[in-house]
XYZ file of C-alpha atoms in Angstrom:
300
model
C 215.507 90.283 82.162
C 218.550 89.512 84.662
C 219.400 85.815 84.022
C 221.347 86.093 87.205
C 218.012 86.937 89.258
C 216.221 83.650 88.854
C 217.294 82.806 92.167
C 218.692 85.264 94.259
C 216.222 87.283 93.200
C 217.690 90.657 93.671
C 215.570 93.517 94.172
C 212.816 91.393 96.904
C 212.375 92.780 100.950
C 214.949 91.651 103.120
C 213.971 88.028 104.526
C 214.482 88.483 108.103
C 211.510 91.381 107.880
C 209.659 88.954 105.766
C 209.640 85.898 108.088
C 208.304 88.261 110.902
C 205.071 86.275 112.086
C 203.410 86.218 115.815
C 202.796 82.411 115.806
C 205.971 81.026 113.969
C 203.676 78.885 111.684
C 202.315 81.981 108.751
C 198.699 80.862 109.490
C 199.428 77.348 108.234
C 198.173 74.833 110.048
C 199.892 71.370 111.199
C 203.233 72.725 110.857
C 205.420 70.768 113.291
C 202.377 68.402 114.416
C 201.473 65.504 112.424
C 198.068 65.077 113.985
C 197.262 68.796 113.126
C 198.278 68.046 109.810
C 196.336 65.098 109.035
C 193.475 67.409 109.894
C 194.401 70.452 107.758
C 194.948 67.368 104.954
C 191.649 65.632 105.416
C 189.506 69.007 105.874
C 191.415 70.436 102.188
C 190.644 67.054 100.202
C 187.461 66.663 101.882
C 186.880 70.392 100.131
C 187.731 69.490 97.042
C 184.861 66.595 96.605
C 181.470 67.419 95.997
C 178.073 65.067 96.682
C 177.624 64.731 93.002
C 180.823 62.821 92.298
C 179.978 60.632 95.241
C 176.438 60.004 94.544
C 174.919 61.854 97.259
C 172.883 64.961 96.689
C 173.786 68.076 96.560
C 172.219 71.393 96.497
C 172.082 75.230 97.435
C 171.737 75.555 100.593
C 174.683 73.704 101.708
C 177.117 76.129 103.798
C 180.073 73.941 103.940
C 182.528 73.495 100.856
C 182.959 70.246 99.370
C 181.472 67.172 101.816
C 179.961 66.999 105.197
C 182.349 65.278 107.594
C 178.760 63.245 108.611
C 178.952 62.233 104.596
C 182.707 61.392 104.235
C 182.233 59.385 107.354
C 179.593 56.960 105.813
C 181.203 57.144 102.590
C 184.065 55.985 104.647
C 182.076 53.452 106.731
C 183.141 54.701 110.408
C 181.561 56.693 112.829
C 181.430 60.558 112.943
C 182.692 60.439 116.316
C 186.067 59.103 115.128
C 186.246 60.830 111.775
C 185.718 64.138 114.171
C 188.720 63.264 115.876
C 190.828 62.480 113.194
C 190.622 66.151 111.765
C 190.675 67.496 115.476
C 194.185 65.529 116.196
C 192.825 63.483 118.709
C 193.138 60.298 116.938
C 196.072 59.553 116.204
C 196.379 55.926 115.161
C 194.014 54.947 112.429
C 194.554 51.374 110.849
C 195.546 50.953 107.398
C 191.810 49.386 106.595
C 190.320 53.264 107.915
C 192.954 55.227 105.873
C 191.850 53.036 102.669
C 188.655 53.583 103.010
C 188.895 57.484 103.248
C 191.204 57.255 100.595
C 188.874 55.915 98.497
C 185.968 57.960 99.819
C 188.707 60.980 98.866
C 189.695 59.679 95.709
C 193.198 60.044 96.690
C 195.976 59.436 94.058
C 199.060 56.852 94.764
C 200.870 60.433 95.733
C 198.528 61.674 98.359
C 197.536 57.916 99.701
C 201.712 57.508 100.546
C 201.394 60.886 102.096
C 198.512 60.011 104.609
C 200.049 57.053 105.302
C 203.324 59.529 106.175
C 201.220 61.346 108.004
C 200.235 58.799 110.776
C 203.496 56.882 110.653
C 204.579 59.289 113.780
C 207.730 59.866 112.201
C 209.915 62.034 115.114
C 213.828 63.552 115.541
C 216.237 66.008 114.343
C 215.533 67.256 110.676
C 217.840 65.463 108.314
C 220.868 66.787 106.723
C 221.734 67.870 103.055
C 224.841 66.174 102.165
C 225.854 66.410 98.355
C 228.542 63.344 97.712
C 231.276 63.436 95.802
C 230.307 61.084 93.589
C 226.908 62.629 92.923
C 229.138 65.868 91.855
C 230.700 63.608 89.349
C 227.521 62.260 87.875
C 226.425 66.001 87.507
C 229.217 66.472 85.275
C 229.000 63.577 83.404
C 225.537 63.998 81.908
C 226.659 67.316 80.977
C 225.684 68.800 78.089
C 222.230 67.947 79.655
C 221.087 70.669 82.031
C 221.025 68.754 85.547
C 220.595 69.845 89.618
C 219.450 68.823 92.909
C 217.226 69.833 95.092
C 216.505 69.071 99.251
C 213.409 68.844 100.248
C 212.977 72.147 101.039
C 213.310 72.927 97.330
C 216.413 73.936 98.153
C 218.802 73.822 95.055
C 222.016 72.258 96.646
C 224.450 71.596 93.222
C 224.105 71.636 89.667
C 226.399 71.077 86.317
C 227.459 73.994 84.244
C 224.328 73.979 81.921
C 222.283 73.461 84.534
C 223.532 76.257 86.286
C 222.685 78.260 82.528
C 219.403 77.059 82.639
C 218.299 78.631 85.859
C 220.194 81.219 85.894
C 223.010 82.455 87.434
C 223.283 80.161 90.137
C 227.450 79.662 90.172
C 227.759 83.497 90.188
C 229.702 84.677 92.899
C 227.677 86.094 95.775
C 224.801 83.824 95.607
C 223.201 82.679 99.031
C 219.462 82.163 98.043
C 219.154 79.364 95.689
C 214.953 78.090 97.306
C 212.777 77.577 93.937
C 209.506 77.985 96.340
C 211.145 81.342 97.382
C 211.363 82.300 93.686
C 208.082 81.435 92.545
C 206.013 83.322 95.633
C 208.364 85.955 96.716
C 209.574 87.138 93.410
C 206.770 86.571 91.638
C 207.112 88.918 88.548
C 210.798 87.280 87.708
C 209.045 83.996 88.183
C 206.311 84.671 85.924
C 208.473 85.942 83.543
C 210.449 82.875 83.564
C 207.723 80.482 83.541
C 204.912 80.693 81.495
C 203.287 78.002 83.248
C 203.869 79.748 86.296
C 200.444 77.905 88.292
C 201.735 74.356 87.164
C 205.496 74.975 88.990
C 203.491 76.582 92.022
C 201.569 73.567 92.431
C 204.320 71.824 91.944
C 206.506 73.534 94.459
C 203.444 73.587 97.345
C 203.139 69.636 96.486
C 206.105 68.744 97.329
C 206.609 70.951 100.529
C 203.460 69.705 102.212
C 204.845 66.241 101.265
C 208.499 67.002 103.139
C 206.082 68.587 105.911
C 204.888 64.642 106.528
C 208.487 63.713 106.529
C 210.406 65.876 108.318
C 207.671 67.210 111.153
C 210.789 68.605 113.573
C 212.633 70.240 110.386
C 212.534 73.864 111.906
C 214.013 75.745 108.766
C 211.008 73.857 106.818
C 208.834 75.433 109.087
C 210.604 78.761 109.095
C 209.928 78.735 105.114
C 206.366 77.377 105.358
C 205.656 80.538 107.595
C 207.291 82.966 105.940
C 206.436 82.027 102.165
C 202.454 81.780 104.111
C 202.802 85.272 105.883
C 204.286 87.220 102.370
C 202.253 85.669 100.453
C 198.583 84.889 99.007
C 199.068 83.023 96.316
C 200.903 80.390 98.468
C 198.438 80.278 101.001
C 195.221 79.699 98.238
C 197.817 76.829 96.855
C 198.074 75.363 100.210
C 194.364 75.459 101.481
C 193.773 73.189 98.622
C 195.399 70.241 99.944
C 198.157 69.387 96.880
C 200.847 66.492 97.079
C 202.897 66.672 94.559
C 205.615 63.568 93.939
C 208.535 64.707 91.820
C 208.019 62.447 88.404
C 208.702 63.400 84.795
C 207.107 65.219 82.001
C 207.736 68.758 79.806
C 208.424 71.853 81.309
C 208.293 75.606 79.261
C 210.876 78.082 80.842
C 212.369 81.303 79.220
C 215.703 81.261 79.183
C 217.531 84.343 78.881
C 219.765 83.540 76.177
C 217.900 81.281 74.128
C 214.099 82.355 74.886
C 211.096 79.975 75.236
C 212.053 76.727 75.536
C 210.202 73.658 75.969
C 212.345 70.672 77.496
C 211.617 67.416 78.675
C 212.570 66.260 82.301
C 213.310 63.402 84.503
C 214.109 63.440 88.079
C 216.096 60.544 90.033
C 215.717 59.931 94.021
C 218.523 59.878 95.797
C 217.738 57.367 98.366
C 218.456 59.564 101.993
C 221.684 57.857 104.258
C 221.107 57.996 107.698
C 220.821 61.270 109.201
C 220.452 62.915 106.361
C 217.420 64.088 103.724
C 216.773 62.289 100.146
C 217.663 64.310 97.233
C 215.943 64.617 93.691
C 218.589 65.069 90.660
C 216.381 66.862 87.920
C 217.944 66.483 84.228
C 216.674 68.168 81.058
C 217.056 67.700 77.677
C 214.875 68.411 73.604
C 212.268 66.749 73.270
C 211.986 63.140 71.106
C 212.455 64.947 67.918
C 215.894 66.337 68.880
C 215.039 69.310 69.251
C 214.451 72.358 72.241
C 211.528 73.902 71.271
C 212.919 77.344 71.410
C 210.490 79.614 70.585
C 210.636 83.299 70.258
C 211.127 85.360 73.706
């Protein structure tokens, strides 16, 4: 395997024929629209719950997946009327005591609670701007020998140290212009596989936390432009998204192969980079061995 293919991946249709798409949106719906995406958010969770973990029964013969609206709405305590128009758009400012109590009747995490709040906050303007700061370039460095980058919102890798750049592979070579992980993972899917064997877990991941910049940036076209084409090229990205996922960027252990060393298993941590003005937040993701001190390399 090319280590310098992680990214760029080499070898994958050209984009421009990829994005082609007679709507602009890939099939996804809410893209660009808040209130359409509080629907297509509401309808996917609502999916995801069936009457037995709420109490109600179940059965059969039911033809819808997951709840009734008619059922989330008295789980909810408001009227069907309103719930109706909250997934058709046409309600467009519900009060905080509505979207806790479909929260609840959702059993929505802390994550996807802060994103249906986003959702209705009616957030409008120009997409924000990635600006890397010098100083951030020098804190790259200086956790060095600790793999480290950043990422946009769009998933976008935007700078990195020298091991980091090791640990993804390839991504100071010269030449390189596509550096999107959600690109990667859906569009070059048998490098991506290859390189994580927990390839489901980072495509959850990667889906969560587009939907979430979705809520944030509604007027970002080149989010939209990647929404649509990642939806339009490919099916395992639109079964991801129909399910609804938010995905905040935390901590925890993540296996990758690296080409080099092999399977390794590293812990992470990822800082916010609280957004200026103008511009978008970033996410600075560092790596290092686990508590014992060591990598977990394993045999590739």
């Amino acid at each position: 395997m090319d280590g310098g293919n992680l990214i760029d991946g080499t070898g994958r249709a050209d984009r421009a024929d990829r994005a082609k798409d007679t709507d602009g949106t890939g099939g996804i719906d809410g893209i660009g629209d808040t209130r359409r995406a509080l629907g297509a958010f509401l309808r996917a969770r609502r999916g995801r719950v069936t009457p037995e973990q709420v109490g109600l029964p179940g059965g059969r013969r039911r033809r819808v997946r997951g709840l009734r609206r008619e059922e989330l709405a008295q789980l909810a305590g408001i009227s069907v009327d309103y719930y109706v128009r909250l997934e058709q758009g046409r309600a467009t400012q519900p009060s905080p005591e509505v979207l806790g109590a479909l929260a609840g009747a959702l059993g929505l995490d802390a994550a996807e609670r802060r994103h249906l709040d986003t959702l209705t906050a009616g957030r409008y303007g120009p997409a924000p701007r990635t600006r890397v700061s010098p100083l951030l370039r020098r804190v790259l460095d200086s956790v060095a020998p600790l793999p480290a980058f950043v990422t946009n919102h769009r998933t976008d890798v935007v700078a990195w140290n020298e091991p980091g750049a090791e640990l993804i592979g390839g991504l100071g070579g010269p030449g390189r212009s596509e550096r999107n992980q959600a690109r990667y993972l859906f569009l070059d899917p048998v490098s991506s596989r290859a390189v994580f064997p927990d390839w489901e877990d980072r495509a959850v991941e990667a889906v969560g936390q587009l939907r979430v910049a979705t809520g944030r940036c509604p007027e970002d076209r080149e989010l939209a432009s990647l929404l649509a084409e990642l939806s339009a090229h490919s099916s395992e990205f639109r079964r991801i998204w129909a399910t609804g996922e938010v995905v905040m960027c935390t901590a925890g252990r993540k296996r990758l192969r690296h080409p080099r060393a092999g399977l390794l298993t590293l812990d992470y941590e990822t800082l916010h980079i609280p957004a200026a003005p103008g511009e978008t937040g970033l996410v600075l993701h560092v790596f290092g061995a686990g508590e014992d001190g060591r990598a977990g390399a394993a045999g590739s």
